């Protein structure tokens, strides 16, 4: 059964949307391993800061079925697909890893290139799976984070009201 990793982000009603998404993900996949929550400046546009985190889970579903389920959860949280790539959003759920699979089809890319590009994905991933290796580069996520350019990093670990509920 593959282990999957989902990057979660929100900058609209972020407390309630992240907490609610964790409930929906637990209902879909059972136990989750959750990173800390990180507050990050918006990337690519002017907007409110995001809450971001990464969760892992085990599932027998196909990667495409998981991605479809994530889009459904996003829609249930008011996410629309008409918005620009870099814009505010109620909820962003991205399947970033699924076992050692490498997939590059239409709207499904695994591993997601965001892992190596954005601190708000890499730091929480390295937190919960430091020794896991990137299926393409073979580097551990701890090493990728250690070597990540942190110049001008605008990200901090935060405690949330629902932190203990993770």
Short mmCIF file of N, CA and C in Angstrom, two decimals:
data_model
loop_
_atom_site.label_atom_id
_atom_site.label_comp_id
_atom_site.label_asym_id
_atom_site.label_seq_id
_atom_site.Cartn_x
_atom_site.Cartn_y
_atom_site.Cartn_z
N UNK A 1 0.86 -1.17 0.00
CA UNK A 1 0.00 0.00 0.00
C UNK A 1 0.91 1.24 0.00
N UNK A 2 0.78 2.10 -1.00
CA UNK A 2 1.65 3.28 -1.07
C UNK A 2 1.40 4.27 0.06
N UNK A 3 2.50 4.93 0.46
CA UNK A 3 2.38 6.04 1.39
C UNK A 3 2.30 7.30 0.54
N UNK A 4 1.26 8.09 0.81
CA UNK A 4 1.07 9.34 0.08
C UNK A 4 1.36 10.53 0.96
N UNK A 5 1.69 11.64 0.31
CA UNK A 5 1.96 12.89 1.01
C UNK A 5 1.16 14.00 0.34
N UNK A 6 0.46 14.78 1.16
CA UNK A 6 -0.37 15.86 0.67
C UNK A 6 0.13 17.17 1.27
N UNK A 7 0.34 18.15 0.42
CA UNK A 7 0.64 19.50 0.85
C UNK A 7 -0.69 20.23 1.00
N UNK A 8 -0.88 20.87 2.16
CA UNK A 8 -2.13 21.57 2.47
C UNK A 8 -1.82 23.04 2.66
N UNK A 9 -2.62 23.90 2.04
CA UNK A 9 -2.43 25.33 2.22
C UNK A 9 -3.75 26.07 2.17
N UNK A 10 -3.80 27.20 2.90
CA UNK A 10 -4.99 28.05 2.90
C UNK A 10 -4.60 29.44 3.37
N UNK A 11 -5.18 30.47 2.72
CA UNK A 11 -5.01 31.82 3.25
C UNK A 11 -6.35 32.56 3.34
N UNK A 12 -7.45 31.82 3.21
CA UNK A 12 -8.79 32.36 3.42
C UNK A 12 -9.44 31.50 4.50
N UNK A 13 -9.84 32.13 5.62
CA UNK A 13 -10.38 31.35 6.76
C UNK A 13 -9.48 30.16 7.05
N UNK A 14 -8.19 30.41 7.11
CA UNK A 14 -7.20 29.34 7.15
C UNK A 14 -7.33 28.42 8.35
N UNK A 15 -7.68 28.94 9.54
CA UNK A 15 -7.84 28.07 10.71
C UNK A 15 -8.93 27.02 10.45
N UNK A 16 -10.10 27.51 10.05
CA UNK A 16 -11.23 26.57 9.88
C UNK A 16 -11.03 25.67 8.66
N UNK A 17 -10.49 26.20 7.57
CA UNK A 17 -10.32 25.38 6.38
C UNK A 17 -9.27 24.29 6.56
N UNK A 18 -8.17 24.60 7.22
CA UNK A 18 -7.15 23.57 7.45
C UNK A 18 -7.69 22.51 8.42
N UNK A 19 -8.29 22.96 9.51
CA UNK A 19 -8.83 22.00 10.49
C UNK A 19 -9.89 21.11 9.84
N UNK A 20 -10.79 21.70 9.08
CA UNK A 20 -11.84 20.93 8.42
C UNK A 20 -11.26 19.98 7.37
N UNK A 21 -10.22 20.40 6.67
CA UNK A 21 -9.61 19.52 5.67
C UNK A 21 -8.96 18.31 6.33
N UNK A 22 -8.38 18.51 7.52
CA UNK A 22 -7.78 17.37 8.23
C UNK A 22 -8.85 16.35 8.60
N UNK A 23 -10.02 16.84 9.01
CA UNK A 23 -11.13 15.93 9.31
C UNK A 23 -11.54 15.16 8.06
N UNK A 24 -11.68 15.86 6.94
CA UNK A 24 -12.06 15.21 5.69
C UNK A 24 -11.01 14.19 5.25
N UNK A 25 -9.73 14.53 5.41
CA UNK A 25 -8.66 13.61 5.02
C UNK A 25 -8.63 12.38 5.93
N UNK A 26 -8.89 12.58 7.22
CA UNK A 26 -8.96 11.42 8.14
C UNK A 26 -10.14 10.52 7.78
N UNK A 27 -11.26 11.12 7.41
CA UNK A 27 -12.41 10.33 7.01
C UNK A 27 -12.11 9.52 5.76
N UNK A 28 -11.31 10.07 4.87
CA UNK A 28 -10.98 9.39 3.62
C UNK A 28 -9.88 8.34 3.77
N UNK A 29 -8.85 8.65 4.59
CA UNK A 29 -7.65 7.80 4.62
C UNK A 29 -7.34 7.19 5.98
N UNK A 30 -8.05 7.57 7.01
CA UNK A 30 -7.72 7.05 8.35
C UNK A 30 -6.62 7.88 8.99
N UNK A 31 -5.71 7.20 9.66
CA UNK A 31 -4.64 7.89 10.39
C UNK A 31 -3.78 8.73 9.46
N UNK A 32 -3.42 9.92 9.94
CA UNK A 32 -2.54 10.83 9.22
C UNK A 32 -1.33 11.12 10.11
N UNK A 33 -0.19 11.28 9.48
CA UNK A 33 0.97 11.85 10.16
C UNK A 33 1.03 13.29 9.70
N UNK A 34 1.00 14.22 10.66
CA UNK A 34 0.90 15.65 10.34
C UNK A 34 2.16 16.40 10.74
N UNK A 35 2.61 17.25 9.85
CA UNK A 35 3.70 18.15 10.18
C UNK A 35 3.17 19.27 11.06
N UNK A 36 4.09 20.11 11.51
CA UNK A 36 3.69 21.36 12.14
C UNK A 36 3.03 22.23 11.08
N UNK A 37 2.40 23.29 11.53
CA UNK A 37 1.81 24.29 10.63
C UNK A 37 2.82 25.42 10.48
N UNK A 38 2.99 25.86 9.25
CA UNK A 38 3.92 26.95 8.95
C UNK A 38 3.13 28.10 8.33
N UNK A 39 3.42 29.30 8.80
CA UNK A 39 2.85 30.48 8.18
C UNK A 39 3.87 31.01 7.18
N UNK A 40 3.40 31.20 5.95
CA UNK A 40 4.28 31.59 4.85
C UNK A 40 3.68 32.77 4.11
N UNK A 41 4.55 33.66 3.68
CA UNK A 41 4.11 34.77 2.85
C UNK A 41 3.56 34.22 1.54
N UNK A 42 2.59 34.92 0.97
CA UNK A 42 2.07 34.53 -0.35
C UNK A 42 3.21 34.58 -1.36
N UNK A 43 3.21 33.63 -2.28
CA UNK A 43 4.23 33.54 -3.32
C UNK A 43 3.60 33.85 -4.67
N UNK A 44 4.18 34.79 -5.39
CA UNK A 44 3.72 35.10 -6.74
C UNK A 44 2.61 36.12 -6.82
N UNK A 45 2.13 36.62 -5.67
CA UNK A 45 1.07 37.63 -5.66
C UNK A 45 1.02 38.28 -4.28
N UNK A 46 0.39 39.43 -4.21
CA UNK A 46 0.18 40.11 -2.93
C UNK A 46 -1.08 39.53 -2.30
N UNK A 47 -0.97 39.04 -1.10
CA UNK A 47 -2.14 38.47 -0.43
C UNK A 47 -1.83 38.13 1.00
N UNK A 48 -2.85 37.70 1.71
CA UNK A 48 -2.69 37.29 3.10
C UNK A 48 -1.74 36.10 3.19
N UNK A 49 -1.07 35.96 4.33
CA UNK A 49 -0.16 34.84 4.55
C UNK A 49 -0.94 33.53 4.56
N UNK A 50 -0.27 32.48 4.16
CA UNK A 50 -0.84 31.13 4.12
C UNK A 50 -0.47 30.35 5.37
N UNK A 51 -1.32 29.42 5.75
CA UNK A 51 -0.93 28.32 6.62
C UNK A 51 -0.66 27.15 5.69
N UNK A 52 0.45 26.47 5.94
CA UNK A 52 0.83 25.30 5.14
C UNK A 52 1.28 24.18 6.06
N UNK A 53 1.07 22.98 5.61
CA UNK A 53 1.54 21.80 6.31
C UNK A 53 1.56 20.64 5.32
N UNK A 54 2.15 19.53 5.74
CA UNK A 54 2.16 18.30 4.94
C UNK A 54 1.65 17.17 5.82
N UNK A 55 0.83 16.30 5.24
CA UNK A 55 0.37 15.10 5.94
C UNK A 55 0.72 13.88 5.10
N UNK A 56 0.92 12.77 5.79
CA UNK A 56 1.12 11.51 5.08
C UNK A 56 0.04 10.53 5.50
N UNK A 57 -0.19 9.56 4.63
CA UNK A 57 -1.26 8.57 4.83
C UNK A 57 -0.92 7.34 4.01
N UNK A 58 -1.59 6.25 4.26
CA UNK A 58 -1.47 5.04 3.46
C UNK A 58 -2.80 4.78 2.79
N UNK A 59 -2.75 4.34 1.53
CA UNK A 59 -3.99 4.08 0.80
C UNK A 59 -3.74 3.07 -0.32
N UNK A 60 -4.76 2.29 -0.59
CA UNK A 60 -4.71 1.35 -1.71
C UNK A 60 -5.27 1.98 -2.99
N UNK A 61 -5.79 3.21 -2.90
CA UNK A 61 -6.33 3.88 -4.08
C UNK A 61 -5.21 4.18 -5.08
N UNK A 62 -5.59 4.39 -6.33
CA UNK A 62 -4.62 4.84 -7.32
C UNK A 62 -4.31 6.31 -7.04
N UNK A 63 -3.16 6.77 -7.53
CA UNK A 63 -2.79 8.18 -7.36
C UNK A 63 -3.85 9.09 -7.99
N UNK A 64 -4.39 8.71 -9.13
CA UNK A 64 -5.41 9.53 -9.78
C UNK A 64 -6.68 9.59 -8.93
N UNK A 65 -7.07 8.48 -8.32
CA UNK A 65 -8.25 8.49 -7.45
C UNK A 65 -8.03 9.37 -6.23
N UNK A 66 -6.81 9.36 -5.68
CA UNK A 66 -6.51 10.23 -4.54
C UNK A 66 -6.60 11.69 -5.00
N UNK A 67 -6.01 12.01 -6.13
CA UNK A 67 -6.05 13.39 -6.65
C UNK A 67 -7.48 13.85 -6.88
N UNK A 68 -8.32 12.96 -7.42
CA UNK A 68 -9.73 13.30 -7.63
C UNK A 68 -10.44 13.57 -6.31
N UNK A 69 -10.14 12.76 -5.30
CA UNK A 69 -10.72 12.95 -3.98
C UNK A 69 -10.28 14.29 -3.38
N UNK A 70 -9.03 14.65 -3.58
CA UNK A 70 -8.53 15.93 -3.05
C UNK A 70 -9.24 17.10 -3.72
N UNK A 71 -9.49 17.02 -5.02
CA UNK A 71 -10.23 18.08 -5.73
C UNK A 71 -11.65 18.19 -5.18
N UNK A 72 -12.25 17.06 -4.85
CA UNK A 72 -13.61 17.07 -4.28
C UNK A 72 -13.61 17.76 -2.91
N UNK A 73 -12.61 17.45 -2.08
CA UNK A 73 -12.52 18.09 -0.75
C UNK A 73 -12.28 19.59 -0.91
N UNK A 74 -11.43 19.98 -1.86
CA UNK A 74 -11.21 21.41 -2.12
C UNK A 74 -12.52 22.10 -2.51
N UNK A 75 -13.27 21.48 -3.40
CA UNK A 75 -14.55 22.06 -3.85
C UNK A 75 -15.52 22.20 -2.68
N UNK A 76 -15.54 21.20 -1.79
CA UNK A 76 -16.41 21.26 -0.61
C UNK A 76 -16.01 22.41 0.32
N UNK A 77 -14.79 22.90 0.17
CA UNK A 77 -14.30 24.02 0.99
C UNK A 77 -14.32 25.33 0.20
N UNK A 78 -15.07 25.36 -0.88
CA UNK A 78 -15.25 26.60 -1.63
C UNK A 78 -14.19 26.91 -2.66
N UNK A 79 -13.32 25.97 -2.94
CA UNK A 79 -12.26 26.20 -3.94
C UNK A 79 -12.87 26.12 -5.33
N UNK A 80 -12.54 27.09 -6.15
CA UNK A 80 -12.98 27.06 -7.54
C UNK A 80 -11.76 26.94 -8.43
N UNK A 81 -11.92 26.38 -9.59
CA UNK A 81 -10.82 26.18 -10.53
C UNK A 81 -10.61 27.35 -11.47
N UNK A 82 -11.47 28.37 -11.36
CA UNK A 82 -11.34 29.53 -12.25
C UNK A 82 -10.25 30.49 -11.80
N UNK A 83 -9.74 30.31 -10.56
CA UNK A 83 -8.76 31.26 -10.05
C UNK A 83 -7.39 31.04 -10.70
N UNK A 84 -6.60 32.12 -10.69
CA UNK A 84 -5.25 32.06 -11.23
C UNK A 84 -4.39 31.14 -10.38
N UNK A 85 -3.26 30.66 -10.95
CA UNK A 85 -2.35 29.78 -10.23
C UNK A 85 -1.88 30.44 -8.93
N UNK A 86 -1.44 31.67 -9.02
CA UNK A 86 -0.96 32.38 -7.84
C UNK A 86 -2.06 33.33 -7.37
N UNK A 87 -2.87 32.87 -6.43
CA UNK A 87 -3.97 33.68 -5.91
C UNK A 87 -4.38 33.14 -4.55
N UNK A 88 -5.17 33.93 -3.84
CA UNK A 88 -5.70 33.49 -2.55
C UNK A 88 -6.61 32.28 -2.77
N UNK A 89 -6.68 31.44 -1.76
CA UNK A 89 -7.54 30.27 -1.89
C UNK A 89 -8.00 29.77 -0.53
N UNK A 90 -9.20 29.20 -0.56
CA UNK A 90 -9.75 28.64 0.66
C UNK A 90 -8.97 27.40 1.07
N UNK A 91 -8.62 26.57 0.09
CA UNK A 91 -7.92 25.32 0.39
C UNK A 91 -7.19 24.83 -0.85
N UNK A 92 -5.96 24.44 -0.64
CA UNK A 92 -5.14 23.87 -1.70
C UNK A 92 -4.62 22.54 -1.19
N UNK A 93 -5.00 21.45 -1.83
CA UNK A 93 -4.55 20.11 -1.47
C UNK A 93 -3.83 19.52 -2.67
N UNK A 94 -2.54 19.29 -2.52
CA UNK A 94 -1.76 18.73 -3.62
C UNK A 94 -1.13 17.42 -3.21
N UNK A 95 -1.37 16.37 -3.98
CA UNK A 95 -0.69 15.10 -3.79
C UNK A 95 0.72 15.30 -4.31
N UNK A 96 1.71 15.33 -3.41
CA UNK A 96 3.07 15.65 -3.83
C UNK A 96 3.94 14.42 -4.01
N UNK A 97 3.61 13.33 -3.32
CA UNK A 97 4.33 12.06 -3.44
C UNK A 97 3.33 10.93 -3.28
N UNK A 98 3.61 9.82 -3.96
CA UNK A 98 2.78 8.63 -3.78
C UNK A 98 3.67 7.41 -3.96
N UNK A 99 4.14 6.86 -2.84
CA UNK A 99 5.12 5.79 -2.89
C UNK A 99 6.34 6.28 -3.65
N UNK A 100 6.91 5.43 -4.46
CA UNK A 100 8.04 5.83 -5.31
C UNK A 100 7.58 6.12 -6.73
N UNK A 101 6.30 6.34 -6.91
CA UNK A 101 5.77 6.54 -8.26
C UNK A 101 6.27 7.84 -8.87
N UNK A 102 6.50 7.79 -10.17
CA UNK A 102 6.83 8.96 -10.96
C UNK A 102 5.75 9.04 -12.04
N UNK A 103 4.93 10.09 -11.96
CA UNK A 103 3.79 10.25 -12.86
C UNK A 103 3.84 11.65 -13.45
N UNK A 104 3.66 11.73 -14.74
CA UNK A 104 3.59 13.03 -15.41
C UNK A 104 2.50 12.96 -16.47
N UNK A 105 1.27 13.10 -16.03
CA UNK A 105 0.10 12.99 -16.90
C UNK A 105 -0.81 14.19 -16.69
N UNK A 106 -1.21 14.82 -17.74
CA UNK A 106 -2.17 15.92 -17.69
C UNK A 106 -2.01 16.75 -16.42
N UNK A 107 -2.97 16.63 -15.49
CA UNK A 107 -2.99 17.45 -14.28
C UNK A 107 -2.31 16.76 -13.10
N UNK A 108 -1.72 15.60 -13.29
CA UNK A 108 -1.12 14.87 -12.18
C UNK A 108 0.39 14.73 -12.40
N UNK A 109 1.14 15.40 -11.52
CA UNK A 109 2.59 15.31 -11.54
C UNK A 109 3.06 14.84 -10.18
N UNK A 110 3.74 13.70 -10.16
CA UNK A 110 4.29 13.14 -8.93
C UNK A 110 5.69 12.63 -9.24
N UNK A 111 6.71 13.02 -8.49
CA UNK A 111 6.64 13.97 -7.40
C UNK A 111 6.42 15.39 -7.92
N UNK A 112 5.75 16.21 -7.12
CA UNK A 112 5.48 17.59 -7.51
C UNK A 112 6.78 18.39 -7.45
N UNK A 113 6.99 19.24 -8.46
CA UNK A 113 8.22 20.04 -8.47
C UNK A 113 8.23 21.08 -7.35
N UNK A 114 7.10 21.35 -6.74
CA UNK A 114 7.03 22.27 -5.62
C UNK A 114 7.88 21.81 -4.43
N UNK A 115 8.12 20.51 -4.34
CA UNK A 115 8.92 19.98 -3.23
C UNK A 115 10.27 20.67 -3.18
N UNK A 116 10.91 20.78 -4.32
CA UNK A 116 12.25 21.37 -4.37
C UNK A 116 12.23 22.89 -4.54
N UNK A 117 11.09 23.46 -4.89
CA UNK A 117 11.02 24.89 -5.18
C UNK A 117 10.56 25.75 -4.02
N UNK A 118 9.70 25.21 -3.15
CA UNK A 118 9.07 26.04 -2.13
C UNK A 118 9.32 25.51 -0.72
N UNK A 119 9.78 26.41 0.15
CA UNK A 119 10.04 26.06 1.55
C UNK A 119 8.77 25.58 2.23
N UNK A 120 7.61 26.15 1.85
CA UNK A 120 6.36 25.77 2.53
C UNK A 120 5.93 24.34 2.23
N UNK A 121 6.55 23.71 1.24
CA UNK A 121 6.31 22.29 0.98
C UNK A 121 7.46 21.46 1.55
N UNK A 122 8.69 21.87 1.28
CA UNK A 122 9.86 21.07 1.66
C UNK A 122 10.08 21.00 3.17
N UNK A 123 9.97 22.12 3.88
CA UNK A 123 10.25 22.08 5.32
C UNK A 123 9.31 21.14 6.07
N UNK A 124 7.98 21.24 5.87
CA UNK A 124 7.11 20.30 6.59
C UNK A 124 7.29 18.85 6.13
N UNK A 125 7.63 18.64 4.86
CA UNK A 125 7.89 17.28 4.38
C UNK A 125 9.14 16.73 5.06
N UNK A 126 10.19 17.54 5.12
CA UNK A 126 11.43 17.10 5.78
C UNK A 126 11.21 16.87 7.28
N UNK A 127 10.27 17.60 7.86
CA UNK A 127 9.96 17.42 9.28
C UNK A 127 9.39 16.04 9.56
N UNK A 128 8.44 15.58 8.73
CA UNK A 128 7.77 14.30 9.03
C UNK A 128 8.44 13.10 8.38
N UNK A 129 9.26 13.32 7.35
CA UNK A 129 9.94 12.19 6.67
C UNK A 129 11.36 12.58 6.26
N UNK A 130 12.19 12.91 7.24
CA UNK A 130 13.53 13.42 6.91
C UNK A 130 14.40 12.42 6.13
N UNK A 131 14.24 11.14 6.39
CA UNK A 131 15.11 10.15 5.75
C UNK A 131 14.56 9.56 4.46
N UNK A 132 13.31 9.88 4.16
CA UNK A 132 12.71 9.42 2.91
C UNK A 132 13.45 10.08 1.75
N UNK A 133 13.61 9.34 0.66
CA UNK A 133 14.36 9.86 -0.48
C UNK A 133 13.45 10.25 -1.64
N UNK A 134 13.78 11.36 -2.25
CA UNK A 134 13.07 11.85 -3.43
C UNK A 134 13.19 10.80 -4.53
N UNK A 135 12.08 10.37 -5.16
CA UNK A 135 12.15 9.27 -6.12
C UNK A 135 12.93 9.59 -7.40
N UNK A 136 13.19 10.85 -7.67
CA UNK A 136 13.97 11.21 -8.87
C UNK A 136 15.42 11.50 -8.52
N UNK A 137 15.64 12.38 -7.54
CA UNK A 137 17.01 12.80 -7.21
C UNK A 137 17.73 11.82 -6.30
N UNK A 138 16.98 11.03 -5.52
CA UNK A 138 17.58 10.10 -4.57
C UNK A 138 18.08 10.77 -3.30
N UNK A 139 17.89 12.07 -3.17
CA UNK A 139 18.32 12.78 -1.97
C UNK A 139 17.25 12.69 -0.90
N UNK A 140 17.69 12.66 0.35
CA UNK A 140 16.71 12.67 1.44
C UNK A 140 16.10 14.06 1.55
N UNK A 141 14.90 14.11 2.11
CA UNK A 141 14.24 15.40 2.27
C UNK A 141 14.96 16.25 3.32
N UNK A 142 15.60 15.61 4.30
CA UNK A 142 16.41 16.36 5.27
C UNK A 142 17.57 17.04 4.55
N UNK A 143 18.24 16.33 3.65
CA UNK A 143 19.36 16.94 2.90
C UNK A 143 18.86 18.03 1.97
N UNK A 144 17.73 17.79 1.30
CA UNK A 144 17.18 18.82 0.42
C UNK A 144 16.87 20.09 1.22
N UNK A 145 16.30 19.93 2.43
CA UNK A 145 15.97 21.10 3.24
C UNK A 145 17.25 21.77 3.75
N UNK A 146 18.22 20.98 4.17
CA UNK A 146 19.48 21.52 4.67
C UNK A 146 20.16 22.37 3.59
N UNK A 147 20.06 21.94 2.33
CA UNK A 147 20.72 22.64 1.23
C UNK A 147 19.84 23.68 0.54
N UNK A 148 18.61 23.82 1.01
CA UNK A 148 17.67 24.77 0.41
C UNK A 148 18.14 26.20 0.67
N UNK A 149 18.04 27.06 -0.32
CA UNK A 149 18.43 28.45 -0.17
C UNK A 149 17.38 29.16 0.71
N UNK A 150 17.77 29.48 1.93
CA UNK A 150 16.84 30.09 2.88
C UNK A 150 16.97 31.61 2.93
N UNK A 151 17.71 32.18 1.99
CA UNK A 151 17.81 33.63 1.90
C UNK A 151 16.42 34.21 1.68
N UNK A 152 16.07 35.21 2.45
CA UNK A 152 14.77 35.87 2.34
C UNK A 152 13.59 34.96 2.66
N UNK A 153 13.83 33.89 3.40
CA UNK A 153 12.75 32.98 3.78
C UNK A 153 11.74 33.71 4.65
N UNK A 154 10.48 33.65 4.26
CA UNK A 154 9.41 34.29 5.02
C UNK A 154 8.44 33.22 5.49
N UNK A 155 8.91 32.42 6.43
CA UNK A 155 8.14 31.28 6.91
C UNK A 155 8.48 31.02 8.37
N UNK A 156 7.44 30.81 9.19
CA UNK A 156 7.66 30.48 10.59
C UNK A 156 6.71 29.36 11.00
N UNK A 157 7.17 28.55 11.95
CA UNK A 157 6.32 27.51 12.53
C UNK A 157 5.38 28.19 13.50
N UNK A 158 4.10 27.82 13.45
CA UNK A 158 3.11 28.45 14.32
C UNK A 158 2.35 27.39 15.12
N UNK A 159 1.84 27.83 16.26
CA UNK A 159 0.91 26.99 17.03
C UNK A 159 -0.48 27.47 16.71
N UNK A 160 -1.37 26.55 16.46
CA UNK A 160 -2.75 26.90 16.13
C UNK A 160 -3.67 26.37 17.22
N UNK A 161 -4.90 26.88 17.21
CA UNK A 161 -5.88 26.41 18.22
C UNK A 161 -6.14 24.92 18.08
N UNK A 162 -6.06 24.39 16.90
CA UNK A 162 -6.40 22.99 16.68
C UNK A 162 -5.15 22.13 16.57
N UNK A 163 -4.00 22.69 16.89
CA UNK A 163 -2.73 21.95 16.81
C UNK A 163 -2.80 20.63 17.57
N UNK A 164 -3.38 20.65 18.75
CA UNK A 164 -3.43 19.44 19.57
C UNK A 164 -4.37 18.40 18.99
N UNK A 165 -5.24 18.80 18.07
CA UNK A 165 -6.19 17.87 17.47
C UNK A 165 -5.61 17.10 16.31
N UNK A 166 -4.38 17.43 15.93
CA UNK A 166 -3.75 16.75 14.80
C UNK A 166 -3.57 15.30 15.16
#
